[in-house]
Every structure is written in C-alpha cells, then in structure tokens.
Tab-separated table of C-alpha atoms in Angstrom:
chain	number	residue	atom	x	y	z
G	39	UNK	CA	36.987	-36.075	5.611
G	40	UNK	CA	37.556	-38.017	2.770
G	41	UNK	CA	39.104	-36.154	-0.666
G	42	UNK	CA	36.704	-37.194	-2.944
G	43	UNK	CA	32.577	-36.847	-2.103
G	44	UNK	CA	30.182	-38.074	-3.877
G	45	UNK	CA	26.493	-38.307	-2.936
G	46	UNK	CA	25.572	-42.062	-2.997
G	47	UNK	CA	21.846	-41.769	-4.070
G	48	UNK	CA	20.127	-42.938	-4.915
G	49	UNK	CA	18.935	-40.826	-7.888
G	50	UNK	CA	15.480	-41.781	-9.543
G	51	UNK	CA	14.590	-40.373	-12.763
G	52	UNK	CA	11.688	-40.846	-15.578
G	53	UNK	CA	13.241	-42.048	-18.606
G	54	UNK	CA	14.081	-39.079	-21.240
G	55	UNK	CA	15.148	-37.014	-18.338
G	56	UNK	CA	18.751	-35.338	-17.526
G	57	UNK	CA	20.386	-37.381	-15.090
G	58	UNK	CA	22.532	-34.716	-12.851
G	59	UNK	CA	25.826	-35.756	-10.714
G	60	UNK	CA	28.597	-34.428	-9.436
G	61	UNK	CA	31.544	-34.508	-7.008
G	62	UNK	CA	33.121	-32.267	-4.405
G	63	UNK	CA	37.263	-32.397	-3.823
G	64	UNK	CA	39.403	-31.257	-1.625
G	65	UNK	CA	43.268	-31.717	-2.908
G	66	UNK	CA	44.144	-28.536	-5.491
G	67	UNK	CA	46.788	-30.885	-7.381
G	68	UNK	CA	43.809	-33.148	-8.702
G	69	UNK	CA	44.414	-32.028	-12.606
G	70	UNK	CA	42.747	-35.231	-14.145
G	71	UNK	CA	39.220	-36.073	-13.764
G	72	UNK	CA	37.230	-38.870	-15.111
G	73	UNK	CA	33.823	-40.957	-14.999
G	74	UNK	CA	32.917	-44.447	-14.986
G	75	UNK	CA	30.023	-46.319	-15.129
G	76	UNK	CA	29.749	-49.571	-13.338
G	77	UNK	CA	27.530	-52.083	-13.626
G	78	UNK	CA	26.334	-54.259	-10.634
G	79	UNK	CA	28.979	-56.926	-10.021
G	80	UNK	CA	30.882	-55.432	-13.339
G	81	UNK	CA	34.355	-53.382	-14.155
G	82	UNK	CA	34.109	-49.736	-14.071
G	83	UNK	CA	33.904	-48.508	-17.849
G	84	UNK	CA	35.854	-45.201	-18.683
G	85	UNK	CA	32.733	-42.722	-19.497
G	86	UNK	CA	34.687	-39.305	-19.350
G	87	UNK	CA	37.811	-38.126	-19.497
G	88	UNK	CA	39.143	-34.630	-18.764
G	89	UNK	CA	41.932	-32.122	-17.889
G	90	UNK	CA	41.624	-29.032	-15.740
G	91	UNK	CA	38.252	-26.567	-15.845
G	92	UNK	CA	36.262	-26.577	-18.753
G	93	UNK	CA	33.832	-28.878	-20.542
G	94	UNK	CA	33.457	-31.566	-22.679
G	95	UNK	CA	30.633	-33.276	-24.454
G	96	UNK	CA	30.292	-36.744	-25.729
G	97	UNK	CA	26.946	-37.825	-27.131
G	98	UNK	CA	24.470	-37.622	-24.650
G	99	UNK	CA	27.123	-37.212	-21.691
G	100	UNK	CA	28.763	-33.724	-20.894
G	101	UNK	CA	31.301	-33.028	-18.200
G	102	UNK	CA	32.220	-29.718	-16.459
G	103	UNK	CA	35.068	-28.976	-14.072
G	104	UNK	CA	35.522	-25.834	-12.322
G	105	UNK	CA	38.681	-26.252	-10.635
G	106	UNK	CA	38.308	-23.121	-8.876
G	107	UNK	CA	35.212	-24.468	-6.774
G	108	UNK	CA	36.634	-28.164	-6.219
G	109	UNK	CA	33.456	-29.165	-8.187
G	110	UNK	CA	32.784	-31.691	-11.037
G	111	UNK	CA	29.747	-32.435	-12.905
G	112	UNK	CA	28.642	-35.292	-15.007
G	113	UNK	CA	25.003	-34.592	-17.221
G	114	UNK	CA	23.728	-37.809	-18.682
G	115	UNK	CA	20.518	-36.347	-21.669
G	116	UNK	CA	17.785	-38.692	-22.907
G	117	UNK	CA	18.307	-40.512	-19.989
G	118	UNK	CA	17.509	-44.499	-20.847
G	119	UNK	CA	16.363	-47.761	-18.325
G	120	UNK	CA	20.178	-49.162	-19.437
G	121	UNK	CA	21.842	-46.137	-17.704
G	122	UNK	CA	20.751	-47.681	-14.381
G	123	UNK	CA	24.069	-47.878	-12.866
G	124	UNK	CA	26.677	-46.631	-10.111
G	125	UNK	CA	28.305	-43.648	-11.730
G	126	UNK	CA	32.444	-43.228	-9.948
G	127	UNK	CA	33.661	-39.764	-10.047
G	128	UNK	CA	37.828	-39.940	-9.901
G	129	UNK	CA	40.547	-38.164	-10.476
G	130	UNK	CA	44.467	-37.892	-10.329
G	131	UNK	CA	47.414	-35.049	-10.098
G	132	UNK	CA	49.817	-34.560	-12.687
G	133	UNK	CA	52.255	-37.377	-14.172
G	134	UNK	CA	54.783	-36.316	-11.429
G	135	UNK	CA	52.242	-36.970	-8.931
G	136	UNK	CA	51.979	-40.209	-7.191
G	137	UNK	CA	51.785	-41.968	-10.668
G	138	UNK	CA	48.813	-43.255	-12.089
G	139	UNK	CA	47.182	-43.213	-8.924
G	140	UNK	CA	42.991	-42.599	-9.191
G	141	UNK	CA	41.604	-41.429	-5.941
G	142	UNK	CA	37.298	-42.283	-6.319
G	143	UNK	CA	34.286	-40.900	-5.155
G	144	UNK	CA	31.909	-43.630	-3.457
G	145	UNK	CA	29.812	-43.991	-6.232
G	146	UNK	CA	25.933	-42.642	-7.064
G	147	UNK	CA	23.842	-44.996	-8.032
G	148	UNK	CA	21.176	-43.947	-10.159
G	149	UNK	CA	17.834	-45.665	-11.318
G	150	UNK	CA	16.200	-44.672	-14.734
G	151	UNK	CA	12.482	-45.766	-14.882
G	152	UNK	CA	10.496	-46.760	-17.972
J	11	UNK	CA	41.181	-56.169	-29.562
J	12	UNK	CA	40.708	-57.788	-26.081
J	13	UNK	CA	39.872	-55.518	-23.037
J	14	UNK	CA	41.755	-56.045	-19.945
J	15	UNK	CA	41.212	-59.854	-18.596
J	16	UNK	CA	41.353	-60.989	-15.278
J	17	UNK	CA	41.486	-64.657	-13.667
J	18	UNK	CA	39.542	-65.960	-11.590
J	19	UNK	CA	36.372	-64.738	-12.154
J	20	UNK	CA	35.643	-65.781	-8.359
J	21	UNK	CA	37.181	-67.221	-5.461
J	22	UNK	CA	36.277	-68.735	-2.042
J	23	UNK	CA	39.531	-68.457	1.025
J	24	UNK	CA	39.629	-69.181	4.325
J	25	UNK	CA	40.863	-66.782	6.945
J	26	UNK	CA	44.668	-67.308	7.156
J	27	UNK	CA	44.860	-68.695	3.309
J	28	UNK	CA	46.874	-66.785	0.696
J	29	UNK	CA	45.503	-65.854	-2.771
J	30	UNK	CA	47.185	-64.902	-6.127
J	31	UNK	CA	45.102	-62.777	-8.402
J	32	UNK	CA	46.162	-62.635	-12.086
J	33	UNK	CA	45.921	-59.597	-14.380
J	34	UNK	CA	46.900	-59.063	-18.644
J	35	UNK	CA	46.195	-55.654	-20.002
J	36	UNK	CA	45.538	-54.331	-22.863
J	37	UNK	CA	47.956	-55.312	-25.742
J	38	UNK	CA	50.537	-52.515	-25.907
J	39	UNK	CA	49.979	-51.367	-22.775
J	40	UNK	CA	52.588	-51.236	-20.621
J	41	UNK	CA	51.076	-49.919	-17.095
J	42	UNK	CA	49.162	-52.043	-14.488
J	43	UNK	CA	47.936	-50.834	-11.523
J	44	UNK	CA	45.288	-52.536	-8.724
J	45	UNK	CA	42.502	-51.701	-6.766
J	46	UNK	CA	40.354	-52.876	-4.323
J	47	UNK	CA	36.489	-52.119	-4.039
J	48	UNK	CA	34.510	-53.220	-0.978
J	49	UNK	CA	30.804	-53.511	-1.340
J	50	UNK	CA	29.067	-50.054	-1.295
J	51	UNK	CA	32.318	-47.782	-2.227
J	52	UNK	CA	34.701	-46.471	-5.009
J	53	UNK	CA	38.066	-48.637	-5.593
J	54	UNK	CA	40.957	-48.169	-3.842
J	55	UNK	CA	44.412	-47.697	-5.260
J	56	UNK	CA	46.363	-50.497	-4.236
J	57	UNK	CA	49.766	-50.653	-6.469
J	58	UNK	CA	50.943	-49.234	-10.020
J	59	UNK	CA	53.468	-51.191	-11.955
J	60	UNK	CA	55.221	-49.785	-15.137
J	61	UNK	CA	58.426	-51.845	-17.035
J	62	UNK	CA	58.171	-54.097	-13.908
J	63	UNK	CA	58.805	-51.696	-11.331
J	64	UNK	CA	56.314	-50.473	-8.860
J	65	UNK	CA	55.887	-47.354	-9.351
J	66	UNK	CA	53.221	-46.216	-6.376
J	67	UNK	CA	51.572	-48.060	-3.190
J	68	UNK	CA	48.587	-47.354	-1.298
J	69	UNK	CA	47.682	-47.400	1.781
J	70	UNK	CA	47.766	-51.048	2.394
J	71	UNK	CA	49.545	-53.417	4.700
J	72	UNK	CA	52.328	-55.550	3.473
J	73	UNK	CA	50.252	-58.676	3.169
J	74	UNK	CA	49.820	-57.476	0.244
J	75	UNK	CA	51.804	-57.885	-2.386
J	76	UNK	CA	52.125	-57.540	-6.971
J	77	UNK	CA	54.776	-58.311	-9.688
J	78	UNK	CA	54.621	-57.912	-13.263
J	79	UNK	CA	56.195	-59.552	-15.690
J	80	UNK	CA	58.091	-59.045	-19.395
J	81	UNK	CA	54.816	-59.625	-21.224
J	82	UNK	CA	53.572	-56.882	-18.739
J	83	UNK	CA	50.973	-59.105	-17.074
J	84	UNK	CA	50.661	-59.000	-13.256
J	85	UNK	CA	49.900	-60.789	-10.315
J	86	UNK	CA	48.632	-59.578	-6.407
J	87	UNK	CA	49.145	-61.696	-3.718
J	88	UNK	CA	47.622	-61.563	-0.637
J	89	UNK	CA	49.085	-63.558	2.359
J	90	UNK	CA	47.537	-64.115	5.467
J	91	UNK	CA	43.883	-63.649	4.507
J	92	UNK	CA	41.468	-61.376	6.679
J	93	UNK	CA	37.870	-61.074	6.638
J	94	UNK	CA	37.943	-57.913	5.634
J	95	UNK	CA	39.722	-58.524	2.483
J	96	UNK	CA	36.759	-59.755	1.039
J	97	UNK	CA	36.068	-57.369	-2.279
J	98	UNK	CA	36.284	-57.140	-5.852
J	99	UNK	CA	39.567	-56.799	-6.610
J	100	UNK	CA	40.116	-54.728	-10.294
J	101	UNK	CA	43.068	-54.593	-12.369
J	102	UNK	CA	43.421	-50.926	-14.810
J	103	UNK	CA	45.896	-51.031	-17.870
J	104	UNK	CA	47.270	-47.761	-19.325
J	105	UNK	CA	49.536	-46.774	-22.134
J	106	UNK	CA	50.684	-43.391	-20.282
J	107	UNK	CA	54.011	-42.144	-20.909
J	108	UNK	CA	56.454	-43.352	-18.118
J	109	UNK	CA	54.215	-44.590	-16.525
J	110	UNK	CA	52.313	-41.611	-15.884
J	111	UNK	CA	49.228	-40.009	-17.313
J	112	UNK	CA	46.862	-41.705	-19.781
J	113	UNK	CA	43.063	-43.094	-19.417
J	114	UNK	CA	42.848	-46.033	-17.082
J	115	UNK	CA	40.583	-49.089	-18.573
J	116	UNK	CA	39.341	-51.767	-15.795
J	117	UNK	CA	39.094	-55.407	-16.131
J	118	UNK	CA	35.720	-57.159	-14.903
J	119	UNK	CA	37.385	-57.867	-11.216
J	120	UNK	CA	37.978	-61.265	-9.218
J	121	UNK	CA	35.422	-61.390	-6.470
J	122	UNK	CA	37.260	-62.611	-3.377
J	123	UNK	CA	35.379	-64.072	-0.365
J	124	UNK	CA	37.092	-64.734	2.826
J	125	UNK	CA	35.204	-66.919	4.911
C-alpha cells in the first residue's frame, strides 16, 4: 500500500464549478502538507501550503487537513478552462524527520470545460 | 528574481551511457533536493543537499549519484543508464532552516530518454 493515495481521475467539471480533491495517508508523522499544480510536461508549482489540521484559504483555493482521519482536501471555486491540470497532493514530517523529504500522491488530473 | 533553472531542457542516452543533470536554485537558497517522476505518477524523492552535504537519500540504487557546490548549485549523475530511468527528472530549492522545513519550489525538469 503506498503512503500517499490519491485518486488519479480523471475529474471533469463545467467551468464555474468547485473542483473537489483530496488525499488519503497513512504515516501519523506527516505534519506538512502541500499542493501543486502541474502542467503537462511542466514543474510542479507550489499551490498550498500547510501545517497540521485546520484550514486555509487562498483566493479561490482552500485547503483542509484533518489529521485525525489521515485526510486532506484541496477545493478549487470558479473553476476556469486554465485549471486543467494534474493536481500532486504531498507532504513531509517534521524538520527532524528525514529532512526535506516530500512523499507525493500520484496525481489527479482534472479537466475544466468551457 | 529567477525561479529555479535546470539544464538540459531534454536529453536522448543510450542504455549503458551516463548522464549529468544540472540544477541552480533560487538565489539565497541554500537547500537542493531531487526527484524523479515517471510518466503517469507523483515525483520521487531522490536526494536532499544542504551546505554541500547530503542530507537524505531515497530509495534508489547507487547509480545514482548528486553534489552541490559553494554557489549551492547541484548536479545528479546517473551511471550505467537503464531503460527505466527514463523520466522527468525535477530539481526543488528551499530556504528551510538547517536544512529542514520550508516550502519546496520545482524547476521545469530535464526530460531524460533512455533508448
């Protein structure tokens, strides 16, 4: 089983619609957690970034962790064709931990029609 | 400010071939670390180097290879070339404390084909 699950899509939506994903994990130290967006053929690109449970909200992206259920979440609003991309779930333990060392989900790709 | 830069953009080996992959991260940053991505799946952690010393290894045989240097740039090596090496190979620079912690930025990847 691999530590990091992610569903790999993919996800069709209309465009103006909420774009849902999320991850499942199964190492407790994980204390970092983070989204990227990747383009085909491109660099990931740092959407999210978060430590421990809670959530956080940055224009039309909000991300939830709840720590206790191994669970992430990533909510893209006013979804737009130019979010059509593979969206990484990843995450880390604490700076003692094995470094800087990101373990990733596969990827979701997701398609956002006009 | 310039983003993370790799070099080359692409490259073309032959089974048995060695490669050197070349990395520069973003100015004041002083943490490096690799991945590799195969078609279809997240990245996988390959080395971290902070202040020139490796400071974590994946799971990967020891064909593989990374240095960086004063100006905190970095090279991978790979000897002894496999098909299965073919991927995008990404570079991440951070400015975490010891090494440690702080957001990881990628670099736009050298596609490596093995033929």
């Amino acid at each position: 089983q691999k530590e990091v699950e992610q569903d790999p899509g993919p996800l069709s939506v209309p465009e103006g619609a909420i774009v849902s994903l999320n991850c499942t994990y199964s190492n407790s130290a994980f204390q970092y957690f983070m989204w990227y967006r990747q383009y085909s053929r491109k660099g990931p690109e740092l959407l999210m970034y978060t430590y421990s449970s809670g959530n956080k909200e940055d224009g039309r992206f909000t991300a939830q962790v709840d720590k206790s259920s191994k669970y992430i979440s990533l909510f893209i609003r006013d979804s737009q064709p130019s979010d059509s991309a593979t969206y990484l779930c990843a995450m880390r333990g604490g700076i003692k931990a094995a470094g800087n060392k990101l373990t990733f989900g596969g990827g979701t790709r997701v398609l956002v029609k006009p | 400010d310039a983003g993370v830069t790799q070099s080359p953009t692409h490259l073309i080996k032959t089974r048995g071939q060695q490669v050197t992959l070349r990395c520069s991260p973003i100015s004041g940053h002083k943490s490096v670390s690799w991945y590799q991505q195969v078609l279809g799946q997240g990245p996988q952690f390959i080395f971290q180097y902070y202040e020139k010393e490796e400071r974590g290894r994946g799971n990967f045989p020891d064909r593989f290879s990374a240095r960086q240097f004063p100006n905190y740039s970095s090279e991978l090596n790979v000897n002894a070339l496999l098909l299965g090496d073919s991927a995008l190979y990404l570079c991440a620079s951070s400015n975490g404390l010891a090494g440690g912690g702080g957001e990881q930025f990628f670099g736009p990847g050298t596609r490596l084909t093995v033929l």
